[in-house]
mmCIF file of C-alpha atoms and ligand atoms in Angstrom:
data_model
loop_
_atom_site.group_PDB
_atom_site.id
_atom_site.type_symbol
_atom_site.label_atom_id
_atom_site.label_comp_id
_atom_site.label_asym_id
_atom_site.label_seq_id
_atom_site.Cartn_x
_atom_site.Cartn_y
_atom_site.Cartn_z
ATOM 1 C CA UNK A 9 -0.038 -0.182 0.205
ATOM 2 C CA UNK A 10 2.006 3.114 -0.680
ATOM 3 C CA UNK A 11 -1.406 5.544 -1.262
ATOM 4 C CA UNK A 12 -4.739 5.916 0.229
ATOM 5 C CA UNK A 13 -7.619 5.117 -2.426
ATOM 6 C CA UNK A 14 -10.283 8.095 -2.229
ATOM 7 C CA UNK A 15 -13.597 7.255 -3.043
ATOM 8 C CA UNK A 16 -15.323 9.771 -4.815
ATOM 9 C CA UNK A 17 -19.302 10.971 -5.017
ATOM 10 C CA UNK A 18 -20.238 11.073 -8.914
ATOM 11 C CA UNK A 19 -21.177 14.889 -8.122
ATOM 12 C CA UNK A 20 -19.563 17.985 -9.181
ATOM 13 C CA UNK A 21 -17.320 17.944 -6.129
ATOM 14 C CA UNK A 22 -16.167 14.388 -7.163
ATOM 15 C CA UNK A 23 -15.468 14.889 -11.030
ATOM 16 C CA UNK A 24 -13.639 17.914 -10.478
ATOM 17 C CA UNK A 25 -10.870 16.096 -7.923
ATOM 18 C CA UNK A 26 -10.902 12.989 -10.307
ATOM 19 C CA UNK A 27 -10.190 15.470 -13.324
ATOM 20 C CA UNK A 28 -7.536 16.971 -11.622
ATOM 21 C CA UNK A 29 -6.352 13.664 -9.989
ATOM 22 C CA UNK A 30 -6.082 12.898 -13.898
ATOM 23 C CA UNK A 31 -4.376 15.964 -14.954
ATOM 24 C CA UNK A 32 -1.605 15.622 -12.287
ATOM 25 C CA UNK A 33 -0.518 12.151 -13.667
ATOM 26 C CA UNK A 34 -2.665 9.977 -11.138
ATOM 27 C CA UNK A 35 -4.774 6.663 -11.761
ATOM 28 C CA UNK A 36 -8.364 7.277 -11.186
ATOM 29 C CA UNK A 37 -10.774 4.249 -11.444
ATOM 30 C CA UNK A 38 -14.113 4.708 -13.114
ATOM 31 C CA UNK A 39 -17.321 3.186 -14.173
ATOM 32 C CA UNK A 40 -18.323 2.901 -17.745
ATOM 33 C CA UNK A 41 -21.570 0.915 -18.735
ATOM 34 C CA UNK A 42 -19.459 -2.114 -19.292
ATOM 35 C CA UNK A 43 -16.831 -2.861 -16.585
ATOM 36 C CA UNK A 44 -14.886 -0.476 -14.390
ATOM 37 C CA UNK A 45 -12.196 1.253 -16.282
ATOM 38 C CA UNK A 46 -8.557 2.064 -14.545
ATOM 39 C CA UNK A 47 -8.100 5.493 -16.148
ATOM 40 C CA UNK A 48 -4.983 7.543 -16.771
ATOM 41 C CA UNK A 49 -4.021 10.489 -19.065
ATOM 42 C CA UNK A 50 -3.354 8.782 -22.526
ATOM 43 C CA UNK A 51 -0.758 11.677 -23.260
ATOM 44 C CA UNK A 52 1.270 10.910 -20.477
ATOM 45 C CA UNK A 53 4.040 8.193 -20.378
ATOM 46 C CA UNK A 54 4.655 8.212 -16.716
ATOM 47 C CA UNK A 55 0.505 7.719 -16.026
ATOM 48 C CA UNK A 56 0.118 5.024 -18.404
ATOM 49 C CA UNK A 57 3.156 2.721 -17.449
ATOM 50 C CA UNK A 58 1.581 3.412 -14.033
ATOM 51 C CA UNK A 59 -1.625 2.142 -15.163
ATOM 52 C CA UNK A 60 0.539 -1.613 -15.865
ATOM 53 C CA UNK A 61 2.077 -1.199 -12.684
ATOM 54 C CA UNK A 62 -0.877 -1.006 -11.176
ATOM 55 C CA UNK A 63 -2.477 -3.743 -12.593
ATOM 56 C CA UNK A 64 0.523 -5.915 -12.333
ATOM 57 C CA UNK A 65 0.013 -6.926 -16.086
ATOM 58 C CA UNK A 66 3.199 -8.962 -17.279
ATOM 59 C CA UNK A 67 2.921 -7.518 -20.923
ATOM 60 C CA UNK A 68 2.708 -3.451 -22.589
ATOM 61 C CA UNK A 69 -0.960 -4.947 -24.102
ATOM 62 C CA UNK A 70 -2.218 -2.012 -25.891
ATOM 63 C CA UNK A 71 -4.722 0.114 -24.027
ATOM 64 C CA UNK A 72 -8.416 1.498 -24.855
ATOM 65 C CA UNK A 73 -8.705 5.295 -25.060
ATOM 66 C CA UNK A 74 -11.995 6.787 -23.772
ATOM 67 C CA UNK A 75 -13.080 10.040 -25.218
ATOM 68 C CA UNK A 76 -15.842 12.233 -25.106
ATOM 69 C CA UNK A 77 -17.069 13.018 -27.997
ATOM 70 C CA UNK A 78 -16.816 11.940 -31.980
ATOM 71 C CA UNK A 79 -14.689 14.813 -32.267
ATOM 72 C CA UNK A 80 -12.457 14.379 -30.073
ATOM 73 C CA UNK A 81 -11.845 10.644 -31.406
ATOM 74 C CA UNK A 82 -11.323 12.236 -35.078
ATOM 75 C CA UNK A 83 -8.261 14.394 -33.341
ATOM 76 C CA UNK A 84 -6.707 10.734 -32.290
ATOM 77 C CA UNK A 85 -7.861 7.992 -35.018
ATOM 78 C CA UNK A 86 -8.160 8.481 -39.057
ATOM 79 C CA UNK A 87 -11.924 7.656 -39.471
ATOM 80 C CA UNK A 88 -13.464 6.185 -43.113
ATOM 81 C CA UNK A 89 -17.096 6.136 -43.859
ATOM 82 C CA UNK A 90 -17.313 3.050 -42.381
ATOM 83 C CA UNK A 91 -15.914 3.587 -39.115
ATOM 84 C CA UNK A 92 -18.281 7.227 -39.259
ATOM 85 C CA UNK A 93 -21.286 5.078 -39.722
ATOM 86 C CA UNK A 94 -20.741 2.707 -36.999
ATOM 87 C CA UNK A 95 -19.418 5.239 -34.864
ATOM 88 C CA UNK A 96 -22.758 6.960 -35.412
ATOM 89 C CA UNK A 97 -25.012 3.958 -34.787
ATOM 90 C CA UNK A 98 -23.397 2.424 -31.579
ATOM 91 C CA UNK A 99 -21.323 5.346 -29.745
ATOM 92 C CA UNK A 100 -21.766 6.050 -26.885
ATOM 93 C CA UNK A 101 -21.706 2.346 -26.255
ATOM 94 C CA UNK A 102 -20.159 -0.636 -25.742
ATOM 95 C CA UNK A 103 -18.200 -0.994 -28.920
ATOM 96 C CA UNK A 104 -14.188 -0.409 -29.482
ATOM 97 C CA UNK A 105 -12.995 0.703 -32.997
ATOM 98 C CA UNK A 106 -9.138 0.168 -33.878
ATOM 99 C CA UNK A 107 -8.370 2.671 -36.337
ATOM 100 C CA UNK A 108 -5.420 4.500 -38.218
ATOM 101 C CA UNK A 109 -3.732 6.288 -35.270
ATOM 102 C CA UNK A 110 -2.435 9.761 -36.001
ATOM 103 C CA UNK A 111 0.817 10.000 -34.595
ATOM 104 C CA UNK A 112 0.329 14.029 -34.173
ATOM 105 C CA UNK A 113 -1.968 13.528 -31.764
ATOM 106 C CA UNK A 114 0.443 12.782 -29.071
ATOM 107 C CA UNK A 115 -0.696 9.565 -27.602
ATOM 108 C CA UNK A 116 1.475 7.792 -25.309
ATOM 109 C CA UNK A 117 3.560 4.818 -27.197
ATOM 110 C CA UNK A 118 2.700 2.757 -24.421
ATOM 111 C CA UNK A 119 -0.895 3.270 -25.479
ATOM 112 C CA UNK A 120 -0.434 2.029 -28.321
ATOM 113 C CA UNK A 121 2.440 -0.744 -28.132
ATOM 114 C CA UNK A 122 3.819 0.779 -30.565
ATOM 115 C CA UNK A 123 1.793 -0.061 -33.384
ATOM 116 C CA UNK A 124 -0.034 2.351 -36.397
ATOM 117 C CA UNK A 125 -3.697 1.866 -35.087
ATOM 118 C CA UNK A 126 -5.033 3.008 -32.056
ATOM 119 C CA UNK A 127 -8.326 1.122 -29.810
ATOM 120 C CA UNK A 128 -11.074 3.708 -29.043
ATOM 121 C CA UNK A 129 -14.546 4.019 -27.872
ATOM 122 C CA UNK A 130 -17.040 6.779 -26.296
ATOM 123 C CA UNK A 131 -18.334 4.957 -23.310
ATOM 124 C CA UNK A 132 -22.197 5.179 -22.407
ATOM 125 C CA UNK A 133 -22.194 5.565 -18.666
ATOM 126 C CA UNK A 134 -23.020 9.059 -17.842
ATOM 127 C CA UNK A 135 -20.382 9.098 -15.011
ATOM 128 C CA UNK A 136 -17.886 8.039 -17.515
ATOM 129 C CA UNK A 137 -19.064 10.887 -19.608
ATOM 130 C CA UNK A 138 -19.053 13.525 -17.286
ATOM 131 C CA UNK A 139 -15.501 12.510 -15.660
ATOM 132 C CA UNK A 140 -14.099 12.691 -19.374
ATOM 133 C CA UNK A 141 -15.905 16.100 -20.148
ATOM 134 C CA UNK A 142 -14.067 17.417 -16.720
ATOM 135 C CA UNK A 143 -11.066 16.107 -17.938
ATOM 136 C CA UNK A 144 -11.197 17.194 -21.694
ATOM 137 C CA UNK A 145 -8.360 15.102 -22.526
ATOM 138 C CA UNK A 146 -7.863 11.354 -23.987
ATOM 139 C CA UNK A 147 -8.213 8.816 -21.104
ATOM 140 C CA UNK A 148 -6.513 5.493 -21.885
ATOM 141 C CA UNK A 149 -8.295 2.950 -19.399
ATOM 142 C CA UNK A 150 -7.894 -0.890 -19.158
ATOM 143 C CA UNK A 151 -10.265 -3.088 -16.721
ATOM 144 C CA UNK A 152 -9.562 -1.798 -12.924
ATOM 145 C CA UNK A 153 -8.645 -5.421 -12.198
ATOM 146 C CA UNK A 154 -5.295 -6.964 -11.123
ATOM 147 C CA UNK A 155 -3.837 -8.728 -14.230
ATOM 148 C CA UNK A 156 -5.483 -12.471 -14.766
ATOM 149 C CA UNK A 157 -8.905 -11.403 -12.340
ATOM 150 C CA UNK A 158 -12.118 -10.991 -12.732
ATOM 151 C CA UNK A 159 -13.160 -7.618 -14.114
ATOM 152 C CA UNK A 160 -14.852 -5.129 -11.274
ATOM 153 C CA UNK A 161 -18.617 -4.388 -12.195
ATOM 154 C CA UNK A 162 -18.691 -2.400 -8.678
ATOM 155 C CA UNK A 163 -16.252 -0.063 -6.980
ATOM 156 C CA UNK A 164 -16.378 -2.239 -3.946
ATOM 157 C CA UNK A 165 -14.582 -4.554 -6.373
ATOM 158 C CA UNK A 166 -11.792 -2.056 -8.108
ATOM 159 C CA UNK A 167 -11.292 -1.235 -4.022
ATOM 160 C CA UNK A 168 -11.102 -5.193 -3.476
ATOM 161 C CA UNK A 169 -8.110 -5.617 -6.063
ATOM 162 C CA UNK A 170 -6.766 -2.335 -6.558
ATOM 163 C CA UNK A 171 -6.930 -0.076 -3.465
ATOM 164 C CA UNK A 172 -4.111 1.452 -2.190
ATOM 165 C CA UNK A 173 -1.791 1.515 -5.634
ATOM 166 C CA UNK A 174 -4.376 4.221 -7.118
ATOM 167 C CA UNK A 175 -5.527 7.605 -6.558
ATOM 168 C CA UNK A 176 -9.302 7.286 -6.303
ATOM 169 C CA UNK A 177 -12.262 5.224 -7.356
ATOM 170 C CA UNK A 178 -15.462 6.755 -8.560
ATOM 171 C CA UNK A 179 -18.080 5.446 -7.280
ATOM 172 C CA UNK A 180 -21.097 4.698 -9.709
ATOM 173 C CA UNK A 181 -22.794 2.316 -8.608
ATOM 174 C CA UNK A 182 -22.828 -1.372 -10.473
ATOM 175 C CA UNK A 183 -22.127 -1.609 -14.703
ATOM 176 C CA UNK A 184 -25.172 -2.328 -16.448
ATOM 177 C CA UNK A 185 -23.897 -4.404 -19.192
ATOM 178 C CA UNK A 186 -21.104 -6.319 -17.498
ATOM 179 C CA UNK A 187 -18.963 -7.692 -20.051
ATOM 180 C CA UNK A 188 -15.728 -5.681 -21.723
ATOM 181 C CA UNK A 189 -16.485 -4.018 -25.357
ATOM 182 C CA UNK A 190 -17.000 -5.588 -28.368
ATOM 183 C CA UNK A 191 -13.324 -4.373 -29.867
ATOM 184 C CA UNK A 192 -14.025 -4.315 -33.970
ATOM 185 C CA UNK A 193 -10.787 -3.673 -36.506
ATOM 186 C CA UNK A 194 -11.336 -1.948 -39.313
ATOM 187 C CA UNK A 195 -8.534 -2.827 -41.986
ATOM 188 C CA UNK A 196 -9.367 -5.884 -42.507
ATOM 189 C CA UNK A 197 -12.667 -6.154 -40.793
ATOM 190 C CA UNK A 198 -12.159 -8.284 -37.874
ATOM 191 C CA UNK A 199 -14.090 -9.287 -34.616
ATOM 192 C CA UNK A 200 -11.025 -8.974 -32.107
ATOM 193 C CA UNK A 201 -13.006 -9.405 -29.051
ATOM 194 C CA UNK A 202 -16.811 -10.342 -28.538
ATOM 195 C CA UNK A 203 -17.988 -8.128 -26.207
ATOM 196 C CA UNK A 204 -21.137 -6.207 -24.765
ATOM 197 C CA UNK A 205 -22.570 -5.356 -28.503
ATOM 198 C CA UNK A 206 -24.098 -8.022 -30.121
ATOM 199 C CA UNK A 207 -21.741 -8.952 -33.174
ATOM 200 C CA UNK A 208 -25.344 -9.683 -34.657
ATOM 201 C CA UNK A 209 -26.255 -6.004 -34.326
ATOM 202 C CA UNK A 210 -22.189 -4.951 -36.203
ATOM 203 C CA UNK A 211 -23.258 -7.693 -38.968
ATOM 204 C CA UNK A 212 -26.450 -6.130 -39.460
ATOM 205 C CA UNK A 213 -25.074 -2.867 -40.143
ATOM 206 C CA UNK A 214 -22.087 -3.848 -42.317
ATOM 207 C CA UNK A 215 -24.507 -6.410 -44.389
ATOM 208 C CA UNK A 216 -22.006 -9.553 -43.751
ATOM 209 C CA UNK A 217 -20.540 -12.182 -41.466
ATOM 210 C CA UNK A 218 -17.804 -11.000 -39.115
ATOM 211 C CA UNK A 219 -14.576 -12.773 -39.005
ATOM 212 C CA UNK A 220 -12.977 -13.468 -35.973
ATOM 213 C CA UNK A 221 -9.219 -12.718 -35.034
ATOM 214 C CA UNK A 222 -7.512 -12.843 -32.279
ATOM 215 C CA UNK A 223 -6.816 -16.015 -30.197
ATOM 216 C CA UNK A 224 -4.406 -17.165 -27.653
ATOM 217 C CA UNK A 225 -1.769 -18.109 -30.344
ATOM 218 C CA UNK A 226 -1.914 -14.633 -31.300
ATOM 219 C CA UNK A 227 -0.387 -12.574 -27.934
ATOM 220 C CA UNK A 228 -0.794 -9.392 -30.384
ATOM 221 C CA UNK A 229 -4.397 -9.511 -29.875
ATOM 222 C CA UNK A 230 -6.869 -8.611 -27.261
ATOM 223 C CA UNK A 231 -7.425 -9.991 -23.941
ATOM 224 C CA UNK A 232 -4.984 -13.579 -24.733
ATOM 225 C CA UNK A 233 -4.072 -14.162 -21.272
ATOM 226 C CA UNK A 234 -6.091 -17.896 -21.373
ATOM 227 C CA UNK A 235 -5.908 -17.680 -17.778
ATOM 228 C CA UNK A 236 -7.615 -14.454 -17.938
ATOM 229 C CA UNK A 237 -10.904 -13.637 -15.574
ATOM 230 C CA UNK A 238 -9.994 -16.519 -13.312
ATOM 231 C CA UNK A 239 -11.669 -16.886 -9.863
ATOM 232 C CA UNK A 240 -9.513 -18.775 -7.285
ATOM 233 C CA UNK A 241 -11.237 -22.209 -7.517
ATOM 234 C CA UNK A 242 -10.921 -24.358 -10.812
ATOM 235 C CA UNK A 243 -13.946 -23.685 -13.140
ATOM 236 C CA UNK A 244 -15.910 -26.699 -14.857
ATOM 237 C CA UNK A 245 -18.331 -25.482 -18.205
ATOM 238 C CA UNK A 246 -21.237 -27.020 -19.727
ATOM 239 C CA UNK A 247 -22.164 -28.764 -16.231
ATOM 240 C CA UNK A 248 -25.660 -29.487 -16.305
ATOM 241 C CA UNK A 249 -25.477 -30.695 -12.349
ATOM 242 C CA UNK A 250 -23.010 -29.711 -10.184
ATOM 243 C CA UNK A 251 -20.375 -32.456 -8.436
ATOM 244 C CA UNK A 252 -20.315 -32.599 -4.570
ATOM 245 C CA UNK A 253 -17.443 -30.576 -3.911
ATOM 246 C CA UNK A 254 -18.552 -27.717 -6.895
ATOM 247 C CA UNK A 255 -20.918 -24.557 -6.576
ATOM 248 C CA UNK A 256 -23.220 -24.318 -9.032
ATOM 249 C CA UNK A 257 -24.234 -21.188 -11.210
ATOM 250 C CA UNK A 258 -26.909 -22.089 -13.528
ATOM 251 C CA UNK A 259 -28.606 -20.260 -16.448
ATOM 252 C CA UNK A 260 -32.469 -19.793 -16.961
ATOM 253 C CA UNK A 261 -35.405 -22.320 -15.665
ATOM 254 C CA UNK A 262 -33.536 -25.658 -16.241
ATOM 255 C CA UNK A 263 -30.953 -25.323 -13.357
ATOM 256 C CA UNK A 264 -33.139 -25.654 -10.333
ATOM 257 C CA UNK A 265 -31.264 -25.893 -6.989
ATOM 258 C CA UNK A 266 -27.979 -23.907 -8.128
ATOM 259 C CA UNK A 267 -26.185 -21.986 -5.562
ATOM 260 C CA UNK A 268 -26.333 -19.117 -8.153
ATOM 261 C CA UNK A 269 -28.528 -18.231 -11.365
ATOM 262 C CA UNK A 270 -27.394 -16.117 -14.053
ATOM 263 C CA UNK A 271 -30.115 -15.621 -15.458
ATOM 264 C CA UNK A 272 -33.512 -17.451 -13.821
ATOM 265 C CA UNK A 273 -35.755 -16.425 -17.260
ATOM 266 C CA UNK A 274 -32.724 -17.738 -19.405
ATOM 267 C CA UNK A 275 -32.184 -13.737 -20.529
ATOM 268 C CA UNK A 276 -28.743 -13.090 -22.100
ATOM 269 C CA UNK A 277 -28.231 -9.243 -21.219
ATOM 270 C CA UNK A 278 -29.255 -10.284 -17.227
ATOM 271 C CA UNK A 279 -26.593 -12.793 -17.391
ATOM 272 C CA UNK A 280 -23.740 -10.633 -18.769
ATOM 273 C CA UNK A 281 -24.597 -7.935 -16.171
ATOM 274 C CA UNK A 282 -24.468 -11.032 -13.375
ATOM 275 C CA UNK A 283 -21.565 -12.565 -14.903
ATOM 276 C CA UNK A 284 -18.464 -11.309 -13.053
ATOM 277 C CA UNK A 285 -20.088 -10.312 -9.778
ATOM 278 C CA UNK A 286 -21.024 -14.147 -9.736
ATOM 279 C CA UNK A 287 -17.966 -15.392 -10.595
ATOM 280 C CA UNK A 288 -17.128 -13.711 -7.391
ATOM 281 C CA UNK A 289 -19.995 -14.979 -5.372
ATOM 282 C CA UNK A 290 -19.083 -18.246 -6.291
ATOM 283 C CA UNK A 291 -15.497 -18.168 -5.253
ATOM 284 C CA UNK A 292 -16.698 -17.117 -1.821
ATOM 285 C CA UNK A 293 -18.939 -19.844 -1.790
ATOM 286 C CA UNK A 294 -16.448 -22.363 -2.786
ATOM 287 C CA UNK A 295 -14.020 -21.177 0.079
ATOM 288 C CA UNK A 296 -16.621 -20.873 3.009
ATOM 289 C CA UNK A 297 -17.783 -24.425 2.101
ATOM 290 C CA UNK A 298 -14.216 -25.658 1.232
ATOM 291 C CA UNK A 299 -15.429 -26.993 -2.072
ATOM 292 C CA UNK A 300 -12.873 -27.136 -4.952
ATOM 293 C CA UNK A 301 -14.619 -25.991 -8.126
ATOM 294 C CA UNK A 302 -17.117 -23.700 -9.837
ATOM 295 C CA UNK A 303 -19.314 -25.614 -12.298
ATOM 296 C CA UNK A 304 -21.100 -23.372 -14.619
ATOM 297 C CA UNK A 305 -24.593 -24.714 -16.859
ATOM 298 C CA UNK A 306 -24.611 -24.252 -20.563
ATOM 299 C CA UNK A 307 -24.785 -20.680 -22.207
ATOM 300 C CA UNK A 308 -26.088 -20.590 -25.913
ATOM 301 C CA UNK A 309 -23.682 -19.419 -28.079
ATOM 302 C CA UNK A 310 -25.494 -16.306 -29.717
ATOM 303 C CA UNK A 311 -25.514 -12.992 -28.940
ATOM 304 C CA UNK A 312 -24.140 -11.962 -25.561
ATOM 305 C CA UNK A 313 -23.772 -15.629 -25.421
ATOM 306 C CA UNK A 314 -20.659 -15.384 -27.259
ATOM 307 C CA UNK A 315 -18.787 -12.933 -25.160
ATOM 308 C CA UNK A 316 -20.068 -14.447 -22.093
ATOM 309 C CA UNK A 317 -18.500 -18.120 -22.974
ATOM 310 C CA UNK A 318 -15.470 -16.403 -24.331
ATOM 311 C CA UNK A 319 -14.939 -15.213 -20.205
ATOM 312 C CA UNK A 320 -15.522 -18.664 -19.034
ATOM 313 C CA UNK A 321 -13.734 -20.557 -21.403
ATOM 314 C CA UNK A 322 -10.578 -17.537 -20.356
ATOM 315 C CA UNK A 323 -11.893 -18.832 -16.687
ATOM 316 C CA UNK A 324 -11.714 -22.248 -17.136
ATOM 317 C CA UNK A 325 -8.605 -22.254 -18.989
ATOM 318 C CA UNK A 326 -5.933 -24.598 -17.528
ATOM 319 C CA UNK A 327 -3.828 -21.799 -14.958
ATOM 320 C CA UNK A 328 -0.261 -20.733 -16.247
HETATM 321 O O1 LIG B 29 -15.303 -2.366 -21.950
HETATM 322 C C1 LIG B 29 -14.208 -2.053 -22.005
HETATM 323 O O2 LIG B 29 -13.662 -2.438 -23.287
HETATM 324 C C2 LIG B 29 -13.183 -1.857 -21.106
HETATM 325 C C3 LIG B 29 -13.723 -0.608 -20.204
HETATM 326 C C4 LIG B 29 -13.208 -0.029 -19.412
HETATM 327 O O3 LIG B 29 -13.515 0.742 -21.335
HETATM 328 N N1 LIG B 29 -11.560 -1.691 -21.345
HETATM 329 C C5 LIG B 29 -10.926 -2.733 -21.469
HETATM 330 O O4 LIG B 29 -9.562 -3.206 -21.587
HETATM 331 O O5 LIG B 29 -11.506 -4.274 -21.516
HETATM 332 P P1 LIG B 29 -8.758 -3.828 -21.884
HETATM 333 O O6 LIG B 29 -7.264 -3.148 -21.734
HETATM 334 O O7 LIG B 29 -8.797 -4.952 -20.594
HETATM 335 O O8 LIG B 29 -8.929 -4.516 -23.097
HETATM 336 C C6 LIG B 29 -8.317 -4.036 -23.845
HETATM 337 C C7 LIG B 29 -8.139 -4.462 -25.174
HETATM 338 C C8 LIG B 29 -6.433 -5.335 -24.894
HETATM 339 O O9 LIG B 29 -6.788 -6.765 -24.951
HETATM 340 C C9 LIG B 29 -6.082 -4.935 -26.243
HETATM 341 O O10 LIG B 29 -5.498 -6.057 -26.993
HETATM 342 C C10 LIG B 29 -7.182 -4.685 -27.538
HETATM 343 O O11 LIG B 29 -8.026 -3.669 -26.544
HETATM 344 N N2 LIG B 29 -6.463 -3.326 -28.110
HETATM 345 C C11 LIG B 29 -6.063 -2.346 -27.671
HETATM 346 N N3 LIG B 29 -5.473 -1.179 -28.566
HETATM 347 C C12 LIG B 29 -5.334 -2.440 -29.841
HETATM 348 C C13 LIG B 29 -5.118 -2.133 -31.039
HETATM 349 N N4 LIG B 29 -4.484 -1.185 -31.674
HETATM 350 N N5 LIG B 29 -4.671 -3.403 -32.164
HETATM 351 C C14 LIG B 29 -5.701 -4.265 -31.560
HETATM 352 N N6 LIG B 29 -5.972 -4.777 -30.477
HETATM 353 C C15 LIG B 29 -5.558 -3.839 -29.654
HETATM 354 MG MG1 LIG B 30 -8.975 -6.707 -18.461
#
């Protein structure tokens, strides 16, 4: 613990304090509609390096730049017609676009990991938007969790993992979407990470189906640590029933008797919003009971189910 982490309320004083801390190169965690982000000034090399240090991230994989408006985004990346069309349709919202970087924008090379592209998004959460407006600059932000741990969907989750390592947390309650943003690269068009915006919605705008890129074998692609999102207990997928030493996370009405249910009615949007909090809760129940594993019911591979299954497969991957 080298610093006291301030808890800031989402009011004028809280935004002013958070913006002042960012301007000083300090780190501030803030809510977005997907998960909480760990924000730092994207133009400040030292601030960006501190993000990696606070998370204990072993690699300098590139970060997403968060902006308040399309005008600001166009100062940092080059938009073609298709990028503008997607931005008009889905921003603000849980979509990240990977676009050519404008070198003169002054974004730290650590943010783009030396690539000629940059990942950007306009978050929809009102607290994120108020913070970005108050700060008035680009904010680099990965999910606000220690590297390899479950992404935070509440200020309490952030504090659990990063208290004492960052300047402040802006408390904006629980995140509505609960899964990180969908990442789309546009040259060529490739779905780099399934996320909070269902790929089907992007395909409807593009008029063709999306190819998927990025996997554990390609470390320059997003979120590639296979043992990402890992709870302490081991995770078994597609479980129709739990073993005696397992905590069972169910899905839908067929999971009667489960310890937790991602959505009793089988709603994928509700399941996404509950996913990370339920994994944390299941981990705690496992510890209390001396159980060794978490069993998760099958989730359909469509819409947000694709992103949920992606995160679950990472949680279940052998630990390295
Ligand atoms: O919902 C979200 O996206 C959250 C909130 C805080 O906005 N952020 C988030 O950031 O999930 P992070 O750092 O956990 O994931 C960002 C991913 C990384 O896996 C990285 O590889 C990819 O974005 N990425 C960033 N820049 C890229 C680039 N130029 N080309 C390809 N992938 C890139
Ligand atoms: Mg992350």
